[in-house]
Amino acid sequence: MAKEYDVVVIGAGNAGLMAALNLQRAGKSTLIVEQHNLPGGCASSYVRGRFEIDPSLHELAGVGSMENPGSIRKMFRELDLPIKWVDVNDCFRVIGKFSDGSPMDVTIPSGRAEMIDAMEKYVPGTRKKMEKLFRLFDEVSEGLEFFSRTDKYDLKYAIKHFGNMLVVGAHSSKIVFKAMRLPQRCIDILSTYWSYLGVDLGHLSFLHYAMMVRSYLDEGAHIPTFTSHELSVALEDKFRELGGDIWFNCRADSIIFEGDKVVGVKTPYGDIACKYVMANVNDDIVYGKMVPKEHVTSRIRRLSNARKHKYSARMFTVHLGLDVTREELGINDYSIFMVGTADSEKEYSNMMKGFESNEFAILVCYNVVNPKASPEGTCLCSITTFGSPVDWNGLKPEDYAEYKTRCAEKLMSIVKERAGIDLFGHVEEIAIATPWTFARYLGTPEGCVYGHATSDWDDIISRTLQMNKDYPIKGVRPIGAGGPRGDGYSSAYQCGEMMAQIAIKELDGEAAV
Amino acid sequence: MKGEKLKKLKVRISNFKFKDMLQFKNMPLRRDRAIEQAEDRDIVTSFPINNNAKLLHPETQRMVVHKIIERPEAGARTLILRTADGSPAAWFRAGQYVSLKLKIGESCVTRPYSISSSPKLTKEGKVCITVKRTIGGFVSDHLIYNVKEGDRMLISGPEGFFYHDRLRDSRNVVAVAGGSGITPFLSMAYAIRDTIEDFNLTILFGSRTEDSILFRNELDMIQNETDKVKVIHVLSDEDRAGYEHGFITADLIKQYAPEGDYSLFICGPEGLYRFMEEETRKLGLPARRVRREITGAPKNVECLPGYPSEAAGRTFDVKIIQGPHTYDIKASSSESVLCSIERAGIMAPSKCRSGECGWCRSKLLSGSVFIPEQNESRRHMDRETDHIHPCISFPLSDLVLEVPRGDFQL
């Protein structure tokens, strides 16, 4: 007879690993079942020749410095996981066109004062307005922390202390930037990070965007020295060390109920008994496949169908192991955003039309900040764009290799034309990741990596406020990129931790009864 | 300080501050309304992208041995496999391999075999592999002497990176093939003929004698049908007119290589790779212009430099943990841990058996193993944290090993 667990975590993605580790640490016997043979989901790596390639991570927010640790560094520290963080230093360089069509080549350093100085240089006369914007960011941050601590908040207190946040809270980034009377060029520069959340500024909650920009500027961005597999393997091994069980190549297909109570999970090893299931799986799969139909409420179905655009933008990345150094290629910036236009709404709509009209690319060269990223005399780069599922829906398997190669060629040409960096002729290893790749390894709907696209009515604040309504089935908690915290590594870790705390409370509450 | 901040910072969206605040307060209501207005129908859980990805990368393909072509001259046979349900087989890139999953006696073993047919045949559900008899080859003996037409067989999806990629490789490829190492190049030649691939392929094909040349007719035929493929036969044991004689040396490669830029692709037995190491150096090609097919685990690991001699010839106790199960097995120092696992009848995952694909990645909980330097391609952090690839790990002590689940169900 197999062991009985308090909790089974389905999926060893970032949220799943973090949740499982927190549960096991709190004394809840926990089993992770993972369909792939590796931990981490997107947070992983693979080896091609003499290169080790990170499939997804550009920059991790919320790490902060040794002296001034951010929430993520604290989280890993508290779990006693020594990660060798690398500081990314600069925020970004963006090459392309301002909304008005004039050429744009802007480099933004990390650090608030440095950023404000740089902005003043590029768009003179913005210093005061930028300072004001940062004060608003701070208020938003304090306000959100206040809201995250309380279920029922005191509105009077909130109005007194976070009045500005309440004023901007329901609005998109675009509306708030305009209301702050920022010059368009300043907005254009500030827009650069929009793609990291996969939604244009017109539909991106200001609170969400403010939190991200603030974190990248104040705390800087970081990567682990040895790819994001370093993070995942640290979590995997710590979980084992604390007595947790983790089974790979082991896809759980359904959750077993007795009456309305969760009693186990079906796995290829047989039924595994447990009291609680955390699924690091998109909730459409959890409620559409794993939970028996009779437990799925009308609201759950309606929520899924209300998400018209359903899943966030699909990723396309070319990973290149190059047989020359970054200096020889003339790469001086860690990440260069090449945009067709800084007008995020126009850009987003171009992307959604398909690859032909997509002019957006991010070049990352890991060696700029991490000399250990690849062997001596070489460098490791990736070029990423986001796109619509339309290109990938109707493609035939026999046309796939040629199509992805053509897309990769286009991105390399964009890099050559816009940034003057010629990567052709130096390719020692190439790996191209498309939505099919993510669908293959992660099994996410349509190969999405960002979960459900956020939208004006479905932003992370509203999701967080309605968490219990969204996930009404007791003992089943979907976690991960589709969850209330939205996408991104740090959001997923935070989501996993937060949901584990809830699960622990619920399990203890049950035991008390 | 905070009060001062608040005084200065007065953000306005609309004319009435409280209208905006109310809007914020009502966000959950707005969301409820959006959800209530949506249709109450089943959640969609099937997506074209995911379905396509499965067609291209199936975990397993259920095949039957459709036809067997005996090639006694080369001590080999070609198995034409066809999907059991008649559906198309997974499309592949010429040069890729499939991993066979076999139950032989009590053992559950895998073996990688390059696909020797054109990708076009997948449309008819067909995939060909060619097996050459090797002395004492447990699996090749089985495939040559036991397998018959109509048998069912489980294979993986297409795997590996030994194919032509125009962003990576030169338009001109010089292939060095030894014996059954011709199979991926035959597939590439077919793909060029069928206009699936577009590059120039010059194959230097080493055989012992004229009579033992594998795929002689097929290669002649393809050369007649396309001028992009050229085959030069190199006989090691015979000096005959119309053939090159001896080994495939740097000089011979230079003689047939096109002017200027080319990529060198190498596939053959263990000895060929060793020989080619020095020859490649002489050619002075950059690393990106030389590609080798996976090599398998070395045969005599106990003779390799760096092998601790005190472990040689010993048998160790190995505890295997797999999901909720544990098994106590014996492992010989001369065999990879994967071989011992398979011998014991435990179903464990593996594909390339060369250390490259990482499919067998396992956690070494105690004990130590020897990993030949040439096969070391683990992730950096896996090396630091005792995650090993059992297919190229040889026991040096008793071990406790946690392995992922394997699936061999026909």
Coordinates of N, CA and C in Angstrom, one line a residue, chain B residues 20-216:
Chain B
D20 N -13.3 57.8 -9.2 CA -12.2 56.9 -9.4 C -12.1 55.9 -8.3
M21 N -12.2 56.4 -7.1 CA -12.1 55.5 -5.9 C -13.2 54.5 -5.9
L22 N -14.4 54.9 -6.3 CA -15.5 54.0 -6.4 C -15.3 53.0 -7.4
Q23 N -14.7 53.4 -8.5 CA -14.4 52.5 -9.6 C -13.5 51.4 -9.1
F24 N -12.5 51.8 -8.3 CA -11.6 50.8 -7.7 C -12.3 49.9 -6.8
K25 N -13.2 50.5 -5.9 CA -13.9 49.7 -5.0 C -14.8 48.6 -5.7
N26 N -15.3 49.1 -6.9 CA -16.2 48.2 -7.6 C -15.6 47.2 -8.6
M27 N -14.3 47.2 -8.5 CA -13.6 46.3 -9.5 C -14.1 44.8 -9.4
P28 N -14.3 44.3 -8.1 CA -14.8 42.9 -8.1 C -16.2 42.8 -8.7
L29 N -17.0 43.8 -8.5 CA -18.3 43.8 -9.1 C -18.3 43.8 -10.6
R30 N -17.3 44.6 -11.2 CA -17.2 44.7 -12.6 C -16.7 43.3 -13.1
R31 N -15.9 42.7 -12.4 CA -15.4 41.3 -12.8 C -16.5 40.3 -12.7
D32 N -17.3 40.4 -11.6 CA -18.4 39.5 -11.5 C -19.3 39.6 -12.7
R33 N -19.6 40.9 -13.1 CA -20.5 41.1 -14.3 C -19.9 40.5 -15.5
A34 N -18.6 40.7 -15.8 CA -18.0 40.2 -17.0 C -18.1 38.6 -17.0
I35 N -18.0 38.0 -15.8 CA -18.0 36.6 -15.8 C -19.5 36.1 -15.9
E36 N -20.4 36.8 -15.3 CA -21.8 36.4 -15.4 C -22.3 36.5 -16.9
Q37 N -21.8 37.4 -17.6 CA -22.2 37.6 -19.0 C -21.7 36.5 -19.9
A38 N -20.7 35.8 -19.5 CA -20.1 34.8 -20.4 C -21.0 33.5 -20.4
E39 N -20.8 32.7 -21.4 CA -21.6 31.5 -21.6 C -21.2 30.5 -20.6
D40 N -22.2 29.7 -20.2 CA -21.9 28.5 -19.3 C -21.8 27.3 -20.2
R41 N -20.7 27.1 -20.8 CA -20.4 25.8 -21.5 C -19.1 25.2 -21.1
D42 N -18.9 24.0 -21.5 CA -17.7 23.3 -21.1 C -16.4 24.0 -21.3
I43 N -15.5 23.8 -20.4 CA -14.2 24.5 -20.6 C -13.4 23.8 -21.7
V44 N -12.9 24.6 -22.6 CA -12.1 24.0 -23.8 C -10.8 23.5 -23.2
T45 N -10.5 22.2 -23.5 CA -9.2 21.6 -23.1 C -8.4 21.0 -24.2
S46 N -8.8 21.2 -25.4 CA -8.1 20.6 -26.6 C -7.7 21.8 -27.5
F47 N -6.4 21.8 -27.8 CA -5.9 23.0 -28.6 C -5.1 22.5 -29.8
P48 N -5.2 23.2 -30.9 CA -4.4 22.7 -32.1 C -2.9 22.7 -31.8
I49 N -2.4 23.7 -31.1 CA -1.0 23.8 -30.9 C -0.5 22.5 -30.1
N50 N -1.2 22.2 -29.1 CA -0.9 21.0 -28.3 C -1.0 19.7 -29.1
N51 N -2.1 19.6 -29.9 CA -2.3 18.4 -30.7 C -1.2 18.3 -31.7
N52 N -0.8 19.4 -32.3 CA 0.3 19.4 -33.3 C 1.6 19.0 -32.7
A53 N 1.9 19.5 -31.5 CA 3.1 19.2 -30.8 C 3.2 17.7 -30.5
K54 N 2.1 17.2 -30.2 CA 2.1 15.7 -29.9 C 2.3 14.9 -31.2
L55 N 1.8 15.4 -32.3 CA 2.1 14.7 -33.6 C 3.5 14.7 -33.9
L56 N 4.2 15.8 -33.7 CA 5.6 16.0 -34.0 C 6.5 15.3 -33.0
H57 N 6.1 15.3 -31.7 CA 6.9 14.8 -30.7 C 6.1 13.8 -29.8
P58 N 5.7 12.7 -30.4 CA 4.9 11.7 -29.5 C 5.9 11.1 -28.5
E59 N 5.3 10.8 -27.4 CA 6.2 10.1 -26.3 C 6.6 8.7 -26.9
T60 N 5.6 8.1 -27.4 CA 5.8 6.7 -28.0 C 5.0 6.6 -29.2
Q61 N 5.6 5.7 -30.1 CA 4.8 5.4 -31.3 C 4.7 3.8 -31.3
R62 N 3.4 3.4 -31.5 CA 3.2 2.0 -31.5 C 3.3 1.5 -32.9
M63 N 4.3 0.6 -33.2 CA 4.6 0.2 -34.5 C 4.4 -1.3 -34.7
V64 N 4.3 -1.8 -35.9 CA 4.5 -3.2 -36.2 C 5.6 -3.4 -37.2
V65 N 6.3 -4.5 -37.2 CA 7.3 -4.8 -38.1 C 6.6 -5.1 -39.4
H66 N 6.6 -4.2 -40.4 CA 5.8 -4.4 -41.6 C 6.6 -5.3 -42.5
K67 N 7.9 -5.1 -42.7 CA 8.6 -5.9 -43.6 C 10.1 -5.9 -43.2
I68 N 10.8 -7.0 -43.5 CA 12.2 -7.1 -43.2 C 13.0 -7.3 -44.4
I69 N 14.0 -6.5 -44.7 CA 14.9 -6.7 -45.8 C 16.2 -7.2 -45.3
E70 N 16.5 -8.5 -45.7 CA 17.8 -9.0 -45.2 C 19.0 -8.5 -46.0
R71 N 20.1 -8.1 -45.4 CA 21.2 -7.7 -46.1 C 22.4 -8.5 -45.6
P72 N 22.5 -9.8 -46.0 CA 23.5 -10.7 -45.5 C 24.9 -10.3 -45.8
E73 N 25.1 -9.6 -47.0 CA 26.4 -9.1 -47.4 C 27.0 -8.3 -46.3
A74 N 26.2 -7.5 -45.6 CA 26.7 -6.6 -44.6 C 26.4 -7.0 -43.2
G75 N 25.9 -8.2 -43.1 CA 25.5 -8.7 -41.7 C 24.5 -7.8 -41.1
A76 N 23.5 -7.4 -41.9 CA 22.5 -6.4 -41.4 C 21.1 -6.8 -41.9
R77 N 20.2 -6.1 -41.3 CA 18.8 -6.2 -41.9 C 18.1 -4.9 -41.6
T78 N 17.2 -4.6 -42.6 CA 16.4 -3.3 -42.4 C 15.0 -3.7 -42.0
L79 N 14.6 -3.1 -40.9 CA 13.2 -3.3 -40.4 C 12.4 -2.1 -40.9
I80 N 11.4 -2.4 -41.7 CA 10.4 -1.4 -42.1 C 9.3 -1.4 -41.1
L81 N 9.2 -0.4 -40.2 CA 8.2 -0.3 -39.2 C 7.0 0.5 -39.7
R82 N 5.8 0.1 -39.3 CA 4.7 0.8 -39.7 C 3.8 1.1 -38.5
T83 N 3.2 2.2 -38.4 CA 2.3 2.5 -37.3 C 1.2 1.4 -37.2
A84 N 1.0 1.0 -36.0 CA 0.0 -0.1 -35.8 C -1.4 0.3 -36.2
D85 N -1.7 1.6 -36.1 CA -3.1 2.0 -36.5 C -3.2 2.6 -37.9
G86 N -2.0 2.6 -38.6 CA -2.0 3.1 -39.9 C -2.0 4.6 -40.0
S87 N -1.9 5.3 -38.9 CA -1.8 6.8 -39.0 C -0.4 7.2 -39.4
P88 N -0.2 8.4 -39.8 CA 1.2 8.8 -40.2 C 2.1 8.7 -39.0
A89 N 3.4 8.3 -39.3 CA 4.4 8.3 -38.2 C 4.8 9.7 -38.0
A90 N 5.5 10.0 -36.8 CA 5.9 11.4 -36.5 C 6.9 11.8 -37.6
W91 N 6.7 13.0 -38.1 CA 7.7 13.6 -39.1 C 9.0 13.8 -38.3
F92 N 10.1 13.7 -39.1 CA 11.4 13.9 -38.4 C 12.3 14.7 -39.3
R93 N 13.4 15.1 -38.8 CA 14.5 15.8 -39.6 C 15.5 14.7 -40.0
A94 N 15.8 14.6 -41.3 CA 16.7 13.5 -41.7 C 18.0 13.6 -40.9
G95 N 18.3 12.4 -40.3 CA 19.5 12.3 -39.5 C 19.1 12.0 -38.1
Q96 N 17.8 12.2 -37.7 CA 17.4 11.9 -36.3 C 17.3 10.4 -36.1
Y97 N 17.2 10.1 -34.8 CA 17.1 8.7 -34.5 C 15.8 8.4 -33.7
V98 N 15.4 7.2 -33.6 CA 14.3 6.8 -32.7 C 14.9 5.8 -31.7
S99 N 14.3 5.8 -30.5 CA 14.8 4.9 -29.5 C 13.8 3.8 -29.4
L100 N 14.3 2.6 -29.6 CA 13.4 1.4 -29.5 C 13.2 1.0 -28.1
K101 N 12.0 0.7 -27.7 CA 11.8 0.2 -26.3 C 11.4 -1.3 -26.4
L102 N 12.3 -2.1 -25.9 CA 12.1 -3.6 -26.1 C 12.0 -4.3 -24.8
K103 N 11.2 -5.4 -24.8 CA 11.2 -6.3 -23.7 C 11.9 -7.6 -24.2
I104 N 13.1 -7.9 -23.8 CA 13.8 -9.1 -24.2 C 14.0 -9.9 -23.0
G105 N 13.3 -11.1 -23.0 CA 13.4 -11.9 -21.8 C 12.8 -11.1 -20.6
E106 N 13.6 -11.0 -19.5 CA 13.2 -10.3 -18.4 C 13.5 -8.8 -18.4
S107 N 14.4 -8.5 -19.5 CA 14.9 -7.1 -19.5 C 14.0 -6.1 -20.3
C108 N 14.0 -4.9 -19.8 CA 13.3 -3.8 -20.5 C 14.4 -2.8 -21.0
V109 N 14.7 -2.9 -22.3 CA 15.9 -2.1 -22.7 C 15.5 -1.1 -23.8
T110 N 16.3 -0.1 -24.0 CA 16.1 0.8 -25.1 C 17.3 0.8 -26.0
R111 N 17.2 1.1 -27.3 CA 18.4 1.3 -28.2 C 18.1 2.4 -29.2
P112 N 19.0 3.3 -29.3 CA 18.8 4.3 -30.4 C 19.2 3.8 -31.7
Y113 N 18.4 4.0 -32.7 CA 18.7 3.7 -34.1 C 18.4 4.8 -35.0
S114 N 19.4 5.3 -35.8 CA 19.1 6.3 -36.8 C 18.0 5.8 -37.8
I115 N 17.2 6.7 -38.2 CA 16.2 6.4 -39.2 C 16.9 6.4 -40.5
S116 N 16.7 5.4 -41.3 CA 17.4 5.3 -42.6 C 16.5 5.6 -43.8
S117 N 15.3 5.9 -43.6 CA 14.3 6.2 -44.7 C 14.1 7.7 -44.9
S118 N 13.4 8.0 -45.9 CA 13.0 9.4 -46.2 C 11.9 9.9 -45.2
P119 N 12.0 11.1 -44.8 CA 10.9 11.6 -44.0 C 9.5 11.5 -44.7
K120 N 9.6 11.4 -46.0 CA 8.3 11.3 -46.8 C 7.5 10.1 -46.4
L121 N 8.3 9.0 -46.1 CA 7.6 7.7 -45.8 C 6.7 7.8 -44.5
T122 N 7.0 8.8 -43.7 CA 6.1 8.9 -42.5 C 4.7 9.0 -42.8
K123 N 4.4 9.6 -44.0 CA 3.0 9.8 -44.5 C 2.3 8.5 -44.6
E124 N 3.1 7.5 -45.0 CA 2.5 6.1 -45.1 C 2.6 5.4 -43.8
G125 N 3.0 6.1 -42.7 CA 3.1 5.5 -41.4 C 4.4 4.7 -41.2
K126 N 5.4 4.9 -42.2 CA 6.5 4.0 -42.2 C 7.8 4.8 -41.7
V127 N 8.6 4.0 -41.0 CA 9.9 4.4 -40.6 C 10.9 3.2 -40.7
C128 N 12.0 3.4 -41.3 CA 13.0 2.3 -41.5 C 14.2 2.4 -40.6
I129 N 14.6 1.3 -40.0 CA 15.9 1.3 -39.2 C 16.7 0.2 -39.8
T130 N 18.0 0.3 -39.7 CA 18.8 -0.8 -40.2 C 19.7 -1.2 -39.0
V131 N 19.7 -2.6 -38.8 CA 20.5 -3.1 -37.6 C 21.6 -3.9 -38.2
K132 N 22.8 -3.6 -37.7 CA 24.0 -4.4 -38.0 C 24.3 -5.3 -36.9
R133 N 24.7 -6.5 -37.2 CA 25.0 -7.5 -36.1 C 26.4 -7.1 -35.5
T134 N 26.4 -7.0 -34.2 CA 27.7 -6.7 -33.5 C 27.9 -7.9 -32.6
I135 N 29.2 -8.3 -32.5 CA 29.5 -9.5 -31.7 C 29.1 -9.2 -30.2
G136 N 28.3 -10.2 -29.7 CA 27.8 -10.1 -28.3 C 26.8 -9.0 -28.1
G137 N 26.3 -8.5 -29.2 CA 25.3 -7.4 -29.1 C 23.9 -8.0 -28.6
F138 N 23.5 -7.7 -27.4 CA 22.3 -8.3 -26.8 C 21.1 -7.9 -27.6
V139 N 21.0 -6.6 -27.9 CA 19.8 -6.1 -28.6 C 19.9 -6.4 -30.1
S140 N 21.1 -6.2 -30.7 CA 21.2 -6.5 -32.2 C 20.9 -7.9 -32.5
D141 N 21.4 -8.8 -31.6 CA 21.1 -10.3 -31.8 C 19.6 -10.5 -31.8
H142 N 18.9 -9.9 -30.9 CA 17.5 -10.0 -30.8 C 16.8 -9.5 -32.0
L143 N 17.2 -8.3 -32.5 CA 16.6 -7.7 -33.7 C 16.9 -8.5 -34.9
I144 N 18.1 -9.2 -35.0 CA 18.4 -9.9 -36.2 C 17.9 -11.3 -36.1
Y145 N 17.9 -12.0 -35.0 CA 17.5 -13.4 -35.0 C 16.1 -13.7 -34.5
N146 N 15.5 -12.8 -33.7 CA 14.2 -13.1 -33.1 C 13.1 -12.3 -33.8
V147 N 13.3 -11.1 -34.1 CA 12.2 -10.2 -34.5 C 11.7 -10.7 -35.9
K148 N 10.4 -10.8 -36.1 CA 9.9 -11.2 -37.4 C 8.7 -10.2 -37.8
E149 N 8.4 -10.3 -39.1 CA 7.3 -9.5 -39.6 C 6.1 -9.7 -38.8
G150 N 5.3 -8.6 -38.5 CA 4.1 -8.7 -37.7 C 4.3 -8.5 -36.2
D151 N 5.6 -8.5 -35.8 CA 5.8 -8.2 -34.4 C 5.5 -6.8 -34.1
R152 N 5.0 -6.6 -32.8 CA 4.7 -5.2 -32.4 C 6.0 -4.6 -31.7
M153 N 6.1 -3.3 -31.9 CA 7.3 -2.7 -31.3 C 7.0 -1.2 -30.9
L154 N 7.6 -0.8 -29.8 CA 7.4 0.5 -29.3 C 8.6 1.3 -29.6
I155 N 8.4 2.5 -30.2 CA 9.6 3.4 -30.5 C 9.2 4.8 -30.0
S156 N 10.3 5.6 -29.7 CA 10.1 7.0 -29.3 C 9.7 7.8 -30.5
G157 N 9.5 9.1 -30.2 CA 9.4 10.1 -31.3 C 10.8 10.3 -31.8
P158 N 11.0 11.1 -32.9 CA 12.3 11.3 -33.4 C 13.1 12.2 -32.4
E159 N 14.4 11.9 -32.3 CA 15.2 12.5 -31.3 C 16.6 12.9 -32.0
G160 N 17.3 13.8 -31.3 CA 18.7 14.1 -31.6 C 18.8 15.3 -32.5
F161 N 20.0 15.8 -32.6 CA 20.3 17.0 -33.3 C 21.3 16.8 -34.5
F162 N 21.4 15.6 -34.9 CA 22.3 15.3 -36.0 C 21.6 15.4 -37.3
Y163 N 21.3 16.7 -37.7 CA 20.6 16.9 -38.9 C 21.1 18.2 -39.5
H164 N 20.8 18.5 -40.7 CA 21.3 19.8 -41.3 C 20.4 20.9 -40.9
D165 N 21.0 22.0 -40.4 CA 20.3 23.2 -40.0 C 20.9 24.4 -40.8
R166 N 20.2 25.0 -41.6 CA 20.9 26.0 -42.5 C 21.4 27.3 -41.7
L167 N 20.8 27.5 -40.5 CA 21.4 28.7 -39.8 C 22.7 28.3 -39.0
R168 N 22.9 27.0 -39.0 CA 24.0 26.5 -38.2 C 25.1 25.9 -39.1
D169 N 24.7 25.1 -40.1 CA 25.7 24.3 -40.9 C 25.9 25.0 -42.2
S170 N 27.0 24.6 -42.9 CA 27.3 25.1 -44.2 C 26.3 24.4 -45.2
R171 N 26.2 25.1 -46.3 CA 25.4 24.5 -47.4 C 26.0 23.2 -48.0
N172 N 27.3 23.1 -47.8 CA 28.1 22.0 -48.2 C 28.4 21.1 -47.1
V173 N 28.0 19.8 -47.1 CA 28.3 18.9 -46.0 C 29.1 17.8 -46.6
V174 N 30.2 17.5 -45.9 CA 31.0 16.3 -46.2 C 30.7 15.3 -45.0
A175 N 30.2 14.2 -45.4 CA 29.8 13.2 -44.4 C 30.9 12.1 -44.4
V176 N 31.3 11.7 -43.2 CA 32.2 10.6 -43.0 C 31.4 9.5 -42.4
A177 N 31.2 8.3 -43.1 CA 30.4 7.3 -42.5 C 31.2 6.0 -42.5
G178 N 31.0 5.3 -41.4 CA 31.6 4.0 -41.3 C 30.6 2.9 -41.0
G179 N 30.5 1.9 -41.9 CA 29.6 0.8 -41.7 C 28.2 1.2 -41.6
S180 N 27.5 0.8 -40.5 CA 26.0 1.1 -40.4 C 25.9 2.6 -40.1
G181 N 27.0 3.3 -39.9 CA 26.9 4.8 -39.7 C 26.4 5.5 -40.9
I182 N 26.2 4.8 -42.0 CA 25.6 5.4 -43.2 C 24.2 5.7 -43.1
T183 N 23.5 5.1 -42.1 CA 22.0 5.2 -42.0 C 21.5 6.7 -42.0
P184 N 22.0 7.6 -41.1 CA 21.5 8.9 -41.1 C 21.7 9.6 -42.4
F185 N 22.9 9.3 -43.0 CA 23.2 10.0 -44.3 C 22.3 9.5 -45.4
L186 N 21.9 8.2 -45.4 CA 21.0 7.7 -46.4 C 19.7 8.5 -46.3
S187 N 19.3 8.7 -45.0 CA 18.0 9.4 -44.8 C 18.2 10.9 -45.4
M188 N 19.3 11.5 -45.1 CA 19.6 12.9 -45.6 C 19.6 12.9 -47.1
A189 N 20.2 11.8 -47.7 CA 20.2 11.8 -49.2 C 18.8 11.6 -49.8
Y190 N 18.0 10.8 -49.2 CA 16.6 10.6 -49.6 C 15.9 12.0 -49.5
A191 N 16.1 12.7 -48.3 CA 15.4 13.9 -48.1 C 15.8 15.0 -49.1
I192 N 17.1 15.0 -49.5 CA 17.6 15.9 -50.6 C 16.9 15.5 -51.9
R193 N 16.9 14.3 -52.2 CA 16.2 13.8 -53.5 C 14.8 14.2 -53.5
D194 N 14.1 14.1 -52.3 CA 12.7 14.4 -52.2 C 12.4 15.9 -52.0
T195 N 13.4 16.7 -52.2 CA 13.3 18.1 -52.0 C 12.8 18.6 -50.6
I196 N 13.0 17.7 -49.6 CA 12.6 18.1 -48.3 C 13.8 18.9 -47.6
E197 N 15.0 18.5 -48.0 CA 16.2 19.2 -47.6 C 16.9 19.8 -48.8
D198 N 17.6 20.9 -48.6 CA 18.3 21.5 -49.7 C 19.8 21.8 -49.3
F199 N 20.7 20.9 -49.5 CA 22.1 21.2 -49.3 C 22.9 20.1 -50.1
N200 N 24.2 20.4 -50.3 CA 25.0 19.5 -51.0 C 25.7 18.5 -50.1
L201 N 25.5 17.2 -50.4 CA 26.0 16.2 -49.5 C 27.0 15.3 -50.2
T202 N 28.3 15.3 -49.7 CA 29.3 14.4 -50.3 C 29.6 13.4 -49.2
I203 N 29.3 12.1 -49.5 CA 29.5 11.1 -48.5 C 30.8 10.3 -48.7
L204 N 31.7 10.3 -47.8 CA 32.8 9.4 -47.8 C 32.4 8.2 -47.0
F205 N 32.2 7.0 -47.6 CA 31.6 5.9 -47.0 C 32.6 4.8 -46.9
G206 N 33.0 4.5 -45.6 CA 34.0 3.4 -45.4 C 33.4 2.1 -45.2
S207 N 33.8 1.1 -46.1 CA 33.3 -0.3 -45.9 C 34.6 -1.2 -46.0
R208 N 34.4 -2.5 -45.6 CA 35.6 -3.3 -45.7 C 35.9 -3.7 -47.1
T209 N 34.9 -4.3 -47.8 CA 35.1 -4.8 -49.1 C 34.0 -4.3 -50.0
E210 N 34.1 -4.4 -51.3 CA 33.1 -4.0 -52.3 C 31.8 -4.8 -52.0
D211 N 31.9 -6.1 -51.7 CA 30.7 -6.9 -51.5 C 29.9 -6.5 -50.2
S212 N 30.6 -5.9 -49.3 CA 29.9 -5.7 -48.0 C 29.4 -4.3 -47.9
I213 N 29.3 -3.6 -49.0 CA 28.8 -2.2 -48.9 C 27.3 -2.2 -48.7
L214 N 26.9 -1.5 -47.6 CA 25.5 -1.4 -47.2 C 24.8 -0.3 -48.1
F215 N 23.6 -0.7 -48.5 CA 22.8 0.3 -49.3 C 23.5 0.7 -50.6
R216 N 24.3 -0.2 -51.2 CA 25.0 0.1 -52.5 C 24.0 0.6 -53.5

